PDB file of C-alpha atoms in Angstrom:
ATOM      1  CA  UNK A 295     -75.294 -47.421   4.993  1.00  0.00           C
ATOM      2  CA  UNK A 296     -73.610 -46.418   1.762  1.00  0.00           C
ATOM      3  CA  UNK A 297     -74.945 -47.761  -1.498  1.00  0.00           C
ATOM      4  CA  UNK A 298     -72.419 -48.542  -4.199  1.00  0.00           C
ATOM      5  CA  UNK A 299     -73.567 -47.082  -7.504  1.00  0.00           C
ATOM      6  CA  UNK A 300     -72.977 -49.325 -10.498  1.00  0.00           C
ATOM      7  CA  UNK A 301     -73.474 -49.320 -14.238  1.00  0.00           C
ATOM      8  CA  UNK A 302     -74.251 -52.268 -16.487  1.00  0.00           C
ATOM      9  CA  UNK A 303     -72.943 -52.226 -20.046  1.00  0.00           C
ATOM     10  CA  UNK A 304     -74.665 -54.382 -22.666  1.00  0.00           C
ATOM     11  CA  UNK A 305     -72.028 -55.222 -25.266  1.00  0.00           C
ATOM     12  CA  UNK A 306     -72.329 -56.962 -28.638  1.00  0.00           C
ATOM     13  CA  UNK A 307     -69.470 -58.693 -30.393  1.00  0.00           C
ATOM     14  CA  UNK A 308     -69.811 -57.657 -34.041  1.00  0.00           C
ATOM     15  CA  UNK A 309     -67.928 -59.495 -36.758  1.00  0.00           C
ATOM     16  CA  UNK A 310     -66.975 -57.986 -40.118  1.00  0.00           C
ATOM     17  CA  UNK A 311     -68.801 -59.500 -43.099  1.00  0.00           C
ATOM     18  CA  UNK A 312     -66.993 -62.342 -44.849  1.00  0.00           C
ATOM     19  CA  UNK A 313     -66.829 -61.643 -48.596  1.00  0.00           C
ATOM     20  CA  UNK A 314     -66.494 -65.368 -49.386  1.00  0.00           C
ATOM     21  CA  UNK A 315     -69.878 -66.180 -47.841  1.00  0.00           C
ATOM     22  CA  UNK A 316     -73.113 -64.798 -49.226  1.00  0.00           C
ATOM     23  CA  UNK A 317     -74.910 -64.136 -45.964  1.00  0.00           C
ATOM     24  CA  UNK A 318     -77.064 -61.070 -45.205  1.00  0.00           C
ATOM     25  CA  UNK A 319     -75.193 -58.362 -43.285  1.00  0.00           C
ATOM     26  CA  UNK A 320     -77.383 -58.567 -40.203  1.00  0.00           C
ATOM     27  CA  UNK A 321     -76.875 -62.319 -39.965  1.00  0.00           C
ATOM     28  CA  UNK A 322     -73.126 -62.109 -40.600  1.00  0.00           C
ATOM     29  CA  UNK A 323     -72.571 -59.413 -37.994  1.00  0.00           C
ATOM     30  CA  UNK A 324     -74.755 -61.117 -35.389  1.00  0.00           C
ATOM     31  CA  UNK A 325     -73.299 -64.570 -35.764  1.00  0.00           C
ATOM     32  CA  UNK A 326     -72.504 -66.711 -32.732  1.00  0.00           C
ATOM     33  CA  UNK A 327     -69.082 -66.645 -31.144  1.00  0.00           C
ATOM     34  CA  UNK A 328     -67.636 -70.065 -31.878  1.00  0.00           C
ATOM     35  CA  UNK A 329     -64.438 -69.665 -29.863  1.00  0.00           C
ATOM     36  CA  UNK A 330     -64.128 -70.918 -26.334  1.00  0.00           C
ATOM     37  CA  UNK A 331     -64.723 -67.538 -24.769  1.00  0.00           C
ATOM     38  CA  UNK A 332     -65.217 -67.647 -21.011  1.00  0.00           C
ATOM     39  CA  UNK A 333     -65.991 -64.864 -18.520  1.00  0.00           C
ATOM     40  CA  UNK A 334     -62.526 -65.065 -16.890  1.00  0.00           C
ATOM     41  CA  UNK A 335     -60.797 -64.817 -20.299  1.00  0.00           C
ATOM     42  CA  UNK A 336     -62.982 -61.862 -21.216  1.00  0.00           C
ATOM     43  CA  UNK A 337     -62.236 -60.082 -17.931  1.00  0.00           C
ATOM     44  CA  UNK A 338     -58.515 -60.724 -18.297  1.00  0.00           C
ATOM     45  CA  UNK A 339     -58.489 -59.189 -21.787  1.00  0.00           C
ATOM     46  CA  UNK A 340     -60.534 -56.165 -20.686  1.00  0.00           C
ATOM     47  CA  UNK A 341     -58.280 -55.554 -17.686  1.00  0.00           C
ATOM     48  CA  UNK A 342     -55.197 -55.821 -19.909  1.00  0.00           C
ATOM     49  CA  UNK A 343     -56.672 -53.268 -22.336  1.00  0.00           C
ATOM     50  CA  UNK A 344     -57.565 -50.888 -19.472  1.00  0.00           C
ATOM     51  CA  UNK A 345     -54.037 -51.239 -18.062  1.00  0.00           C
ATOM     52  CA  UNK A 346     -52.520 -50.526 -21.472  1.00  0.00           C
ATOM     53  CA  UNK A 347     -54.671 -47.427 -22.040  1.00  0.00           C
ATOM     54  CA  UNK A 348     -54.945 -45.942 -18.544  1.00  0.00           C
ATOM     55  CA  UNK A 349     -52.036 -47.505 -16.650  1.00  0.00           C
ATOM     56  CA  UNK A 350     -52.133 -48.183 -12.923  1.00  0.00           C
ATOM     57  CA  UNK A 351     -54.894 -45.650 -12.331  1.00  0.00           C
ATOM     58  CA  UNK A 352     -57.268 -47.473 -14.714  1.00  0.00           C
ATOM     59  CA  UNK A 353     -56.367 -50.879 -13.331  1.00  0.00           C
ATOM     60  CA  UNK A 354     -56.973 -49.741  -9.775  1.00  0.00           C
ATOM     61  CA  UNK A 355     -60.215 -47.950 -10.612  1.00  0.00           C
ATOM     62  CA  UNK A 356     -61.846 -51.011 -12.179  1.00  0.00           C
ATOM     63  CA  UNK A 357     -60.198 -53.719 -10.090  1.00  0.00           C
ATOM     64  CA  UNK A 358     -62.835 -54.422  -7.459  1.00  0.00           C
ATOM     65  CA  UNK A 359     -66.004 -53.581  -9.356  1.00  0.00           C
ATOM     66  CA  UNK A 360     -65.579 -55.179 -12.791  1.00  0.00           C
ATOM     67  CA  UNK A 361     -67.447 -58.431 -13.440  1.00  0.00           C
ATOM     68  CA  UNK A 362     -69.220 -60.299 -16.223  1.00  0.00           C
ATOM     69  CA  UNK A 363     -72.847 -60.784 -15.243  1.00  0.00           C
ATOM     70  CA  UNK A 364     -74.067 -62.469 -18.437  1.00  0.00           C
ATOM     71  CA  UNK A 365     -72.316 -64.047 -21.425  1.00  0.00           C
ATOM     72  CA  UNK A 366     -74.118 -65.614 -24.358  1.00  0.00           C
ATOM     73  CA  UNK A 367     -71.979 -67.150 -27.071  1.00  0.00           C
ATOM     74  CA  UNK A 368     -75.072 -67.874 -29.175  1.00  0.00           C
ATOM     75  CA  UNK A 369     -75.978 -64.187 -29.495  1.00  0.00           C
ATOM     76  CA  UNK A 370     -72.427 -62.817 -29.018  1.00  0.00           C
ATOM     77  CA  UNK A 371     -73.671 -60.626 -26.189  1.00  0.00           C
ATOM     78  CA  UNK A 372     -72.445 -59.965 -22.682  1.00  0.00           C
ATOM     79  CA  UNK A 373     -73.240 -57.662 -19.762  1.00  0.00           C
ATOM     80  CA  UNK A 374     -70.495 -56.075 -17.685  1.00  0.00           C
ATOM     81  CA  UNK A 375     -70.889 -54.525 -14.245  1.00  0.00           C
ATOM     82  CA  UNK A 376     -68.588 -51.706 -13.147  1.00  0.00           C
ATOM     83  CA  UNK A 377     -68.618 -48.693 -10.846  1.00  0.00           C
ATOM     84  CA  UNK A 378     -70.661 -45.725 -11.995  1.00  0.00           C
ATOM     85  CA  UNK A 379     -67.752 -43.302 -11.823  1.00  0.00           C
ATOM     86  CA  UNK A 380     -65.543 -45.346 -14.181  1.00  0.00           C
ATOM     87  CA  UNK A 381     -67.874 -46.840 -16.802  1.00  0.00           C
ATOM     88  CA  UNK A 382     -66.592 -44.438 -19.481  1.00  0.00           C
ATOM     89  CA  UNK A 383     -63.080 -45.772 -18.990  1.00  0.00           C
ATOM     90  CA  UNK A 384     -64.374 -49.302 -19.498  1.00  0.00           C
ATOM     91  CA  UNK A 385     -66.301 -48.227 -22.598  1.00  0.00           C
ATOM     92  CA  UNK A 386     -63.151 -46.654 -24.072  1.00  0.00           C
ATOM     93  CA  UNK A 387     -61.160 -49.841 -23.467  1.00  0.00           C
ATOM     94  CA  UNK A 388     -63.853 -51.941 -25.167  1.00  0.00           C
ATOM     95  CA  UNK A 389     -63.781 -49.609 -28.153  1.00  0.00           C
ATOM     96  CA  UNK A 390     -60.103 -50.329 -28.722  1.00  0.00           C
ATOM     97  CA  UNK A 391     -60.341 -54.112 -28.392  1.00  0.00           C
ATOM     98  CA  UNK A 392     -60.238 -55.662 -31.865  1.00  0.00           C
ATOM     99  CA  UNK A 393     -60.076 -59.470 -31.423  1.00  0.00           C
ATOM    100  CA  UNK A 394     -62.003 -62.089 -29.506  1.00  0.00           C
ATOM    101  CA  UNK A 395     -59.833 -62.687 -26.424  1.00  0.00           C
ATOM    102  CA  UNK A 396     -58.928 -66.322 -27.068  1.00  0.00           C
ATOM    103  CA  UNK A 397     -55.945 -67.911 -28.759  1.00  0.00           C
ATOM    104  CA  UNK A 398     -56.041 -66.949 -32.474  1.00  0.00           C
ATOM    105  CA  UNK A 399     -59.312 -65.081 -31.954  1.00  0.00           C
ATOM    106  CA  UNK A 400     -61.242 -63.643 -34.875  1.00  0.00           C
ATOM    107  CA  UNK A 401     -61.185 -59.920 -35.574  1.00  0.00           C
ATOM    108  CA  UNK A 402     -64.259 -58.214 -34.183  1.00  0.00           C
ATOM    109  CA  UNK A 403     -65.673 -55.020 -32.744  1.00  0.00           C
ATOM    110  CA  UNK A 404     -67.007 -54.700 -29.217  1.00  0.00           C
ATOM    111  CA  UNK A 405     -70.021 -52.400 -29.498  1.00  0.00           C
ATOM    112  CA  UNK A 406     -71.625 -51.001 -26.348  1.00  0.00           C
ATOM    113  CA  UNK A 407     -75.361 -51.059 -27.030  1.00  0.00           C
ATOM    114  CA  UNK A 408     -76.721 -49.778 -23.735  1.00  0.00           C
ATOM    115  CA  UNK A 409     -75.519 -48.389 -20.440  1.00  0.00           C
ATOM    116  CA  UNK A 410     -77.976 -48.909 -17.613  1.00  0.00           C
ATOM    117  CA  UNK A 411     -78.187 -48.397 -13.882  1.00  0.00           C
ATOM    118  CA  UNK A 412     -79.895 -51.758 -13.346  1.00  0.00           C
ATOM    119  CA  UNK A 413     -79.275 -55.273 -14.568  1.00  0.00           C
ATOM    120  CA  UNK A 414     -82.957 -55.595 -15.415  1.00  0.00           C
ATOM    121  CA  UNK A 415     -82.963 -52.844 -18.055  1.00  0.00           C
ATOM    122  CA  UNK A 416     -79.793 -54.174 -19.657  1.00  0.00           C
ATOM    123  CA  UNK A 417     -81.230 -57.691 -19.890  1.00  0.00           C
ATOM    124  CA  UNK A 418     -84.538 -56.370 -21.310  1.00  0.00           C
ATOM    125  CA  UNK A 419     -82.577 -54.628 -24.074  1.00  0.00           C
ATOM    126  CA  UNK A 420     -80.655 -57.860 -24.773  1.00  0.00           C
ATOM    127  CA  UNK A 421     -83.954 -59.748 -25.118  1.00  0.00           C
ATOM    128  CA  UNK A 422     -85.427 -57.048 -27.369  1.00  0.00           C
ATOM    129  CA  UNK A 423     -82.332 -57.140 -29.558  1.00  0.00           C
ATOM    130  CA  UNK A 424     -82.393 -60.958 -29.820  1.00  0.00           C
ATOM    131  CA  UNK A 425     -86.053 -60.879 -30.889  1.00  0.00           C
ATOM    132  CA  UNK A 426     -85.277 -58.308 -33.570  1.00  0.00           C
ATOM    133  CA  UNK A 427     -82.461 -60.485 -34.939  1.00  0.00           C
ATOM    134  CA  UNK A 428     -84.667 -63.606 -34.937  1.00  0.00           C
ATOM    135  CA  UNK A 429     -87.470 -61.799 -36.790  1.00  0.00           C
ATOM    136  CA  UNK A 430     -85.029 -60.459 -39.373  1.00  0.00           C
ATOM    137  CA  UNK A 431     -83.612 -63.959 -39.874  1.00  0.00           C
ATOM    138  CA  UNK A 432     -87.106 -65.418 -40.317  1.00  0.00           C
ATOM    139  CA  UNK A 433     -87.968 -62.758 -42.905  1.00  0.00           C
ATOM    140  CA  UNK A 434     -84.726 -63.415 -44.774  1.00  0.00           C
ATOM    141  CA  UNK A 435     -85.354 -67.166 -44.760  1.00  0.00           C
ATOM    142  CA  UNK A 436     -88.948 -66.730 -45.950  1.00  0.00           C
ATOM    143  CA  UNK A 437     -87.847 -64.487 -48.821  1.00  0.00           C
ATOM    144  CA  UNK A 438     -85.206 -67.032 -49.877  1.00  0.00           C
ATOM    145  CA  UNK A 439     -87.776 -69.844 -49.639  1.00  0.00           C
ATOM    146  CA  UNK A 440     -90.330 -67.881 -51.674  1.00  0.00           C
ATOM    147  CA  UNK A 441     -87.706 -67.220 -54.362  1.00  0.00           C
ATOM    148  CA  UNK A 442     -86.811 -70.911 -54.381  1.00  0.00           C
ATOM    149  CA  UNK A 443     -90.496 -71.872 -54.584  1.00  0.00           C
ATOM    150  CA  UNK A 444     -91.025 -69.508 -57.518  1.00  0.00           C
ATOM    151  CA  UNK A 445     -88.039 -71.039 -59.308  1.00  0.00           C
ATOM    152  CA  UNK A 446     -89.325 -74.555 -58.619  1.00  0.00           C
ATOM    153  CA  UNK A 447     -92.822 -73.633 -59.875  1.00  0.00           C
ATOM    154  CA  UNK A 448     -91.357 -72.204 -63.085  1.00  0.00           C
ATOM    155  CA  UNK A 449     -89.267 -75.328 -63.594  1.00  0.00           C
ATOM    156  CA  UNK A 450     -92.295 -77.558 -62.942  1.00  0.00           C
ATOM    157  CA  UNK A 451     -94.416 -75.536 -65.373  1.00  0.00           C
ATOM    158  CA  UNK A 452     -91.728 -75.839 -68.048  1.00  0.00           C
ATOM    159  CA  UNK A 453     -91.469 -79.595 -67.540  1.00  0.00           C
ATOM    160  CA  UNK A 454     -95.247 -79.978 -67.722  1.00  0.00           C
ATOM    161  CA  UNK A 455     -95.350 -77.914 -70.910  1.00  0.00           C
ATOM    162  CA  UNK A 456     -92.614 -80.032 -72.468  1.00  0.00           C
ATOM    163  CA  UNK A 457     -94.424 -83.175 -71.370  1.00  0.00           C
ATOM    164  CA  UNK A 458     -97.761 -82.068 -72.817  1.00  0.00           C
ATOM    165  CA  UNK A 459     -96.430 -80.598 -76.065  1.00  0.00           C
ATOM    166  CA  UNK A 460     -93.514 -82.986 -76.455  1.00  0.00           C
ATOM    167  CA  UNK A 461     -92.779 -85.566 -79.174  1.00  0.00           C
ATOM    168  CA  UNK A 462     -94.206 -89.052 -79.715  1.00  0.00           C
ATOM    169  CA  UNK A 463     -93.508 -90.227 -76.193  1.00  0.00           C
ATOM    170  CA  UNK A 464     -95.749 -87.509 -74.776  1.00  0.00           C
ATOM    171  CA  UNK A 465     -98.615 -88.507 -77.125  1.00  0.00           C
ATOM    172  CA  UNK A 466     -98.364 -92.069 -75.939  1.00  0.00           C
ATOM    173  CA  UNK A 467     -98.417 -90.866 -72.371  1.00  0.00           C
ATOM    174  CA  UNK A 468    -101.583 -88.856 -73.006  1.00  0.00           C
ATOM    175  CA  UNK A 469    -103.369 -91.957 -74.287  1.00  0.00           C
ATOM    176  CA  UNK A 470    -103.676 -90.881 -77.918  1.00  0.00           C
ATOM    177  CA  UNK A 471    -103.197 -93.425 -80.669  1.00  0.00           C
ATOM    178  CA  UNK A 472    -102.137 -92.776 -84.264  1.00  0.00           C
ATOM    179  CA  UNK A 473    -104.183 -95.694 -85.554  1.00  0.00           C
TER     180      UNK A 473
END
């Protein structure tokens, strides 16, 4: 029995930062894919790119072995399966893709994060990467909240100071009489 050797490519869809929005770089680059991207549309775009770059040879080499094993629009991550002897051709085609393969797709970069011989190792790396992004987002949110809390405390302290040291209305509020 002959075993077919395969490679699994973990790929991230990375978006360029939007100068109009003030979002941290990690969050902007790792944002969800909002388009209606489906595995068949993704495969069609990849096959078209391989055909454009490598012609009939590339199309024939990847034809039977190329498939999308996992696609997450929330994390903009997917895992591709291809034959071991042609994974570099697939990687090259992904490098030259520059838009999400849907109608009027956003500009993006397809970044190969890991090449693995098993689906398990590729999925473990995807989980590890998602955890890292979530922790970075939590730290960013907590720093923004702490800055907001500090601003609110300063504002509250100023209002209290004005209330205590204020004019006649503050004396009446403190229960002091001029009589």
